[in-house]
């Protein structure tokens, strides 16, 4: 699509392509449509993953055969449902949410999607919850999805490594931030936290890592993906 001046409008084109891919590749999903409506009605920020990105998370769970999934950053449960749907029988998602109001909305959405018995919503600061999970001594997580406050991403990575095993996958969302991740002089905590997170990924010999830029209805951003050696 072109703007009123005749120039190509990349943002509009990204959204059009996203809509085309969703219509072509994904079935209609009344449950997730209701989740989006519920989140909007509750006044939650519209920062969920997109439907295509959610489907990517589902595929990663299926392709890795993950049985235990850790999510850091629940919001209203849109991505949580994608993760839970892909689990094998007996699988489980533990998801961490700082805001009690967000967790309440997520629990309603999970109940509507019939995943209340599959997903454990932990409320509170993730940096308090993650040590508790370690102390509980459960099996390692097979996949970790990090999508919370960006300044703490380096700390979330440290805990992800403690709570996983060789062969586990770690996924970090929002690592491009509209291209601002390349700004070395930035003092924005979200940018500096993301840069430190990426540098830690690249420097850790326990990890095999890549990152992908994404464009679409959610703008210009990206994922980091790491395999624990």
Short mmCIF file of C-alpha atoms in Angstrom, two decimals:
data_model
loop_
_atom_site.label_atom_id
_atom_site.label_comp_id
_atom_site.label_asym_id
_atom_site.label_seq_id
_atom_site.Cartn_x
_atom_site.Cartn_y
_atom_site.Cartn_z
CA UNK A 1 0.00 0.00 0.00
CA UNK A 2 1.12 3.54 -0.74
CA UNK A 3 0.66 6.58 1.45
CA UNK A 4 -1.13 9.76 0.39
CA UNK A 5 2.18 11.08 -0.95
CA UNK A 6 2.61 8.02 -3.15
CA UNK A 7 5.40 6.56 -1.04
CA UNK A 8 5.26 2.97 0.07
CA UNK A 9 3.93 2.68 3.62
CA UNK A 10 5.80 -0.29 5.16
CA UNK A 11 3.74 -0.39 8.33
CA UNK A 12 0.50 -0.71 6.40
CA UNK A 13 2.01 -3.33 4.11
CA UNK A 14 3.27 -5.35 7.08
CA UNK A 15 -0.23 -5.40 8.54
CA UNK A 16 -1.80 -6.38 5.22
CA UNK A 17 0.64 -9.27 4.82
CA UNK A 18 0.00 -10.39 8.40
CA UNK A 19 -3.73 -10.40 7.73
CA UNK A 20 -3.23 -12.39 4.52
CA UNK A 21 -1.02 -14.97 6.25
CA UNK A 22 -3.43 -15.36 9.14
CA UNK A 23 -6.37 -15.86 6.76
CA UNK A 24 -4.40 -18.28 4.59
CA UNK A 25 -2.57 -20.33 7.21
CA UNK A 26 -4.50 -20.24 10.46
CA UNK A 27 -8.00 -21.55 11.13
CA UNK A 28 -10.59 -19.33 12.73
CA UNK A 29 -10.16 -19.48 16.49
CA UNK A 30 -13.14 -18.38 18.55
CA UNK A 31 -11.35 -19.04 21.84
CA UNK A 32 -8.42 -16.77 21.06
CA UNK A 33 -10.72 -14.12 19.59
CA UNK A 34 -12.57 -14.09 22.91
CA UNK A 35 -9.25 -13.80 24.74
CA UNK A 36 -8.36 -10.71 22.72
CA UNK A 37 -11.80 -9.22 23.43
CA UNK A 38 -11.55 -10.02 27.15
CA UNK A 39 -8.10 -8.48 27.40
CA UNK A 40 -9.26 -5.34 25.64
CA UNK A 41 -12.38 -5.05 27.82
CA UNK A 42 -10.20 -5.41 30.92
CA UNK A 43 -7.94 -2.59 29.75
CA UNK A 44 -4.83 -4.73 29.35
CA UNK A 45 -2.13 -3.30 27.07
CA UNK A 46 -2.28 -4.69 23.53
CA UNK A 47 1.21 -6.20 23.68
CA UNK A 48 0.40 -9.88 23.23
CA UNK A 49 2.21 -11.84 20.58
CA UNK A 50 0.46 -11.85 17.22
CA UNK A 51 -1.56 -14.91 16.08
CA UNK A 52 1.28 -15.95 13.77
CA UNK A 53 3.84 -15.55 16.52
CA UNK A 54 1.62 -17.53 18.88
CA UNK A 55 1.46 -20.31 16.31
CA UNK A 56 5.26 -20.25 16.14
CA UNK A 57 5.39 -20.80 19.90
CA UNK A 58 3.01 -23.74 19.54
CA UNK A 59 5.15 -25.24 16.81
CA UNK A 60 8.29 -24.85 18.91
CA UNK A 61 6.64 -26.74 21.75
CA UNK A 62 5.55 -29.50 19.38
CA UNK A 63 8.85 -29.72 17.50
CA UNK A 64 10.89 -29.94 20.69
CA UNK A 65 8.50 -32.37 22.35
CA UNK A 66 8.40 -30.07 25.38
CA UNK A 67 6.46 -31.36 28.37
CA UNK A 68 7.34 -28.60 30.83
CA UNK A 69 7.17 -24.98 29.69
CA UNK A 70 8.06 -21.85 31.64
CA UNK A 71 6.64 -18.51 30.56
CA UNK A 72 7.87 -15.26 32.07
CA UNK A 73 5.19 -12.66 31.39
CA UNK A 74 1.59 -13.93 31.19
CA UNK A 75 -0.38 -10.75 30.47
CA UNK A 76 -3.88 -12.03 29.61
CA UNK A 77 -2.87 -15.55 28.66
CA UNK A 78 -2.91 -15.29 24.84
CA UNK A 79 0.58 -16.74 24.42
CA UNK A 80 0.01 -19.06 27.38
CA UNK A 81 -2.88 -20.74 25.59
CA UNK A 82 -0.75 -21.22 22.48
CA UNK A 83 1.91 -22.91 24.61
CA UNK A 84 -0.57 -25.06 26.51
CA UNK A 85 -2.35 -26.26 23.38
CA UNK A 86 0.83 -27.79 22.04
CA UNK A 87 1.69 -29.83 25.11
CA UNK A 88 1.46 -33.62 25.09
CA UNK A 89 -0.83 -35.32 27.63
CA UNK A 90 0.52 -34.70 31.12
CA UNK A 91 2.41 -31.58 30.05
CA UNK A 92 2.39 -28.39 32.08
CA UNK A 93 2.98 -24.65 31.71
CA UNK A 94 4.17 -22.52 34.61
CA UNK A 95 3.63 -18.84 33.84
CA UNK A 96 4.80 -15.85 35.89
CA UNK A 97 2.83 -12.60 36.02
CA UNK A 98 3.71 -9.54 38.08
CA UNK A 99 0.36 -7.75 37.93
CA UNK A 100 -2.44 -9.43 39.95
CA UNK A 101 -5.10 -7.88 37.69
CA UNK A 102 -3.46 -9.32 34.60
CA UNK A 103 -3.22 -12.72 36.28
CA UNK A 104 -6.92 -12.60 37.14
CA UNK A 105 -7.82 -11.95 33.50
CA UNK A 106 -5.45 -14.70 32.37
CA UNK A 107 -7.03 -17.20 34.74
CA UNK A 108 -10.48 -16.41 33.34
CA UNK A 109 -9.18 -16.86 29.81
CA UNK A 110 -7.44 -20.11 30.69
CA UNK A 111 -10.59 -21.41 32.34
CA UNK A 112 -12.62 -20.55 29.24
CA UNK A 113 -10.05 -22.35 27.08
CA UNK A 114 -10.13 -25.34 29.49
CA UNK A 115 -6.49 -25.13 30.46
CA UNK A 116 -6.85 -24.26 34.13
CA UNK A 117 -5.62 -27.74 35.09
CA UNK A 118 -2.64 -27.50 32.72
CA UNK A 119 -1.35 -24.01 33.53
CA UNK A 120 0.03 -22.85 36.88
CA UNK A 121 -0.21 -19.04 37.11
CA UNK A 122 2.29 -17.66 39.63
CA UNK A 123 1.63 -14.07 40.70
CA UNK A 124 4.41 -11.74 41.81
CA UNK A 125 7.80 -10.55 40.65
CA UNK A 126 9.35 -13.25 38.49
CA UNK A 127 12.69 -12.74 40.21
CA UNK A 128 10.96 -13.89 43.41
CA UNK A 129 9.05 -16.72 41.72
CA UNK A 130 11.97 -18.22 39.81
CA UNK A 131 14.05 -19.01 42.92
CA UNK A 132 10.93 -20.59 44.42
CA UNK A 133 10.60 -22.84 41.37
CA UNK A 134 14.24 -23.85 41.74
CA UNK A 135 13.70 -24.62 45.44
CA UNK A 136 10.69 -26.79 44.62
CA UNK A 137 13.02 -29.14 42.78
CA UNK A 138 10.78 -30.05 39.85
CA UNK A 139 12.00 -31.47 36.55
CA UNK A 140 13.87 -29.07 34.25
CA UNK A 141 11.86 -27.00 31.83
CA UNK A 142 12.06 -28.01 28.18
CA UNK A 143 11.17 -24.59 26.81
CA UNK A 144 11.29 -21.11 28.33
CA UNK A 145 9.52 -18.10 26.80
CA UNK A 146 10.74 -14.74 28.12
CA UNK A 147 8.33 -11.89 27.41
CA UNK A 148 8.29 -9.59 30.43
CA UNK A 149 10.00 -6.37 31.57
CA UNK A 150 13.05 -5.95 29.37
CA UNK A 151 15.47 -4.43 31.92
CA UNK A 152 15.36 -7.74 33.81
CA UNK A 153 15.91 -9.96 30.77
CA UNK A 154 19.55 -10.69 31.68
CA UNK A 155 18.40 -11.95 35.09
CA UNK A 156 15.62 -13.99 33.51
CA UNK A 157 18.20 -15.61 31.27
CA UNK A 158 20.32 -16.57 34.28
CA UNK A 159 17.35 -18.28 35.88
CA UNK A 160 16.29 -19.90 32.61
CA UNK A 161 19.69 -21.55 32.43
CA UNK A 162 19.37 -22.79 36.00
CA UNK A 163 15.93 -24.23 35.36
CA UNK A 164 16.58 -25.97 32.03
CA UNK A 165 18.73 -28.86 30.74
CA UNK A 166 20.84 -29.63 27.68
CA UNK A 167 18.43 -29.70 24.76
CA UNK A 168 16.05 -27.12 26.22
CA UNK A 169 15.05 -24.08 24.16
CA UNK A 170 14.96 -20.47 25.39
CA UNK A 171 12.96 -17.88 23.42
CA UNK A 172 13.19 -14.15 24.07
CA UNK A 173 10.62 -11.77 22.58
CA UNK A 174 10.91 -8.09 21.58
CA UNK A 175 14.66 -8.08 21.01
CA UNK A 176 14.74 -5.63 18.07
CA UNK A 177 12.48 -2.91 19.47
CA UNK A 178 11.88 -1.07 16.23
CA UNK A 179 15.60 -1.14 15.41
CA UNK A 180 16.59 0.70 18.58
CA UNK A 181 18.51 -2.32 19.86
CA UNK A 182 21.41 -1.18 17.64
CA UNK A 183 21.68 2.15 19.49
CA UNK A 184 24.87 1.75 21.51
CA UNK A 185 24.43 5.07 23.30
CA UNK A 186 20.83 4.48 24.38
CA UNK A 187 20.03 5.00 28.05
CA UNK A 188 16.52 3.54 27.76
CA UNK A 189 16.40 0.67 30.29
CA UNK A 190 14.43 -1.51 27.86
CA UNK A 191 17.15 -1.07 25.24
CA UNK A 192 20.10 -1.52 27.57
CA UNK A 193 18.43 -4.56 29.15
CA UNK A 194 17.80 -6.09 25.74
CA UNK A 195 21.36 -5.43 24.59
CA UNK A 196 22.78 -6.97 27.77
CA UNK A 197 20.47 -9.96 27.29
CA UNK A 198 21.62 -10.48 23.70
CA UNK A 199 25.28 -10.06 24.63
CA UNK A 200 24.88 -12.64 27.40
CA UNK A 201 23.28 -15.04 24.93
CA UNK A 202 26.12 -14.58 22.47
CA UNK A 203 28.88 -14.95 25.05
CA UNK A 204 27.58 -17.99 26.93
CA UNK A 205 29.33 -21.19 25.77
CA UNK A 206 26.37 -23.24 27.02
CA UNK A 207 24.13 -21.80 24.32
CA UNK A 208 23.74 -22.03 20.55
CA UNK A 209 21.89 -18.88 19.54
CA UNK A 210 20.28 -16.93 16.74
CA UNK A 211 17.91 -13.98 16.41
CA UNK A 212 15.26 -13.13 13.83
CA UNK A 213 13.80 -9.77 12.95
CA UNK A 214 10.04 -9.73 12.47
CA UNK A 215 7.65 -7.26 10.90
CA UNK A 216 3.88 -7.36 10.89
CA UNK A 217 0.83 -6.13 12.75
CA UNK A 218 2.99 -5.73 15.86
CA UNK A 219 5.50 -3.52 14.04
CA UNK A 220 9.25 -4.14 13.72
CA UNK A 221 10.69 -6.42 16.36
CA UNK A 222 12.15 -9.88 16.71
CA UNK A 223 12.89 -13.05 18.65
CA UNK A 224 16.07 -14.52 20.07
CA UNK A 225 16.24 -18.32 20.15
CA UNK A 226 18.77 -20.35 22.08
CA UNK A 227 19.44 -24.06 22.41
CA UNK A 228 21.03 -25.18 25.66
CA UNK A 229 24.03 -27.33 24.75
#
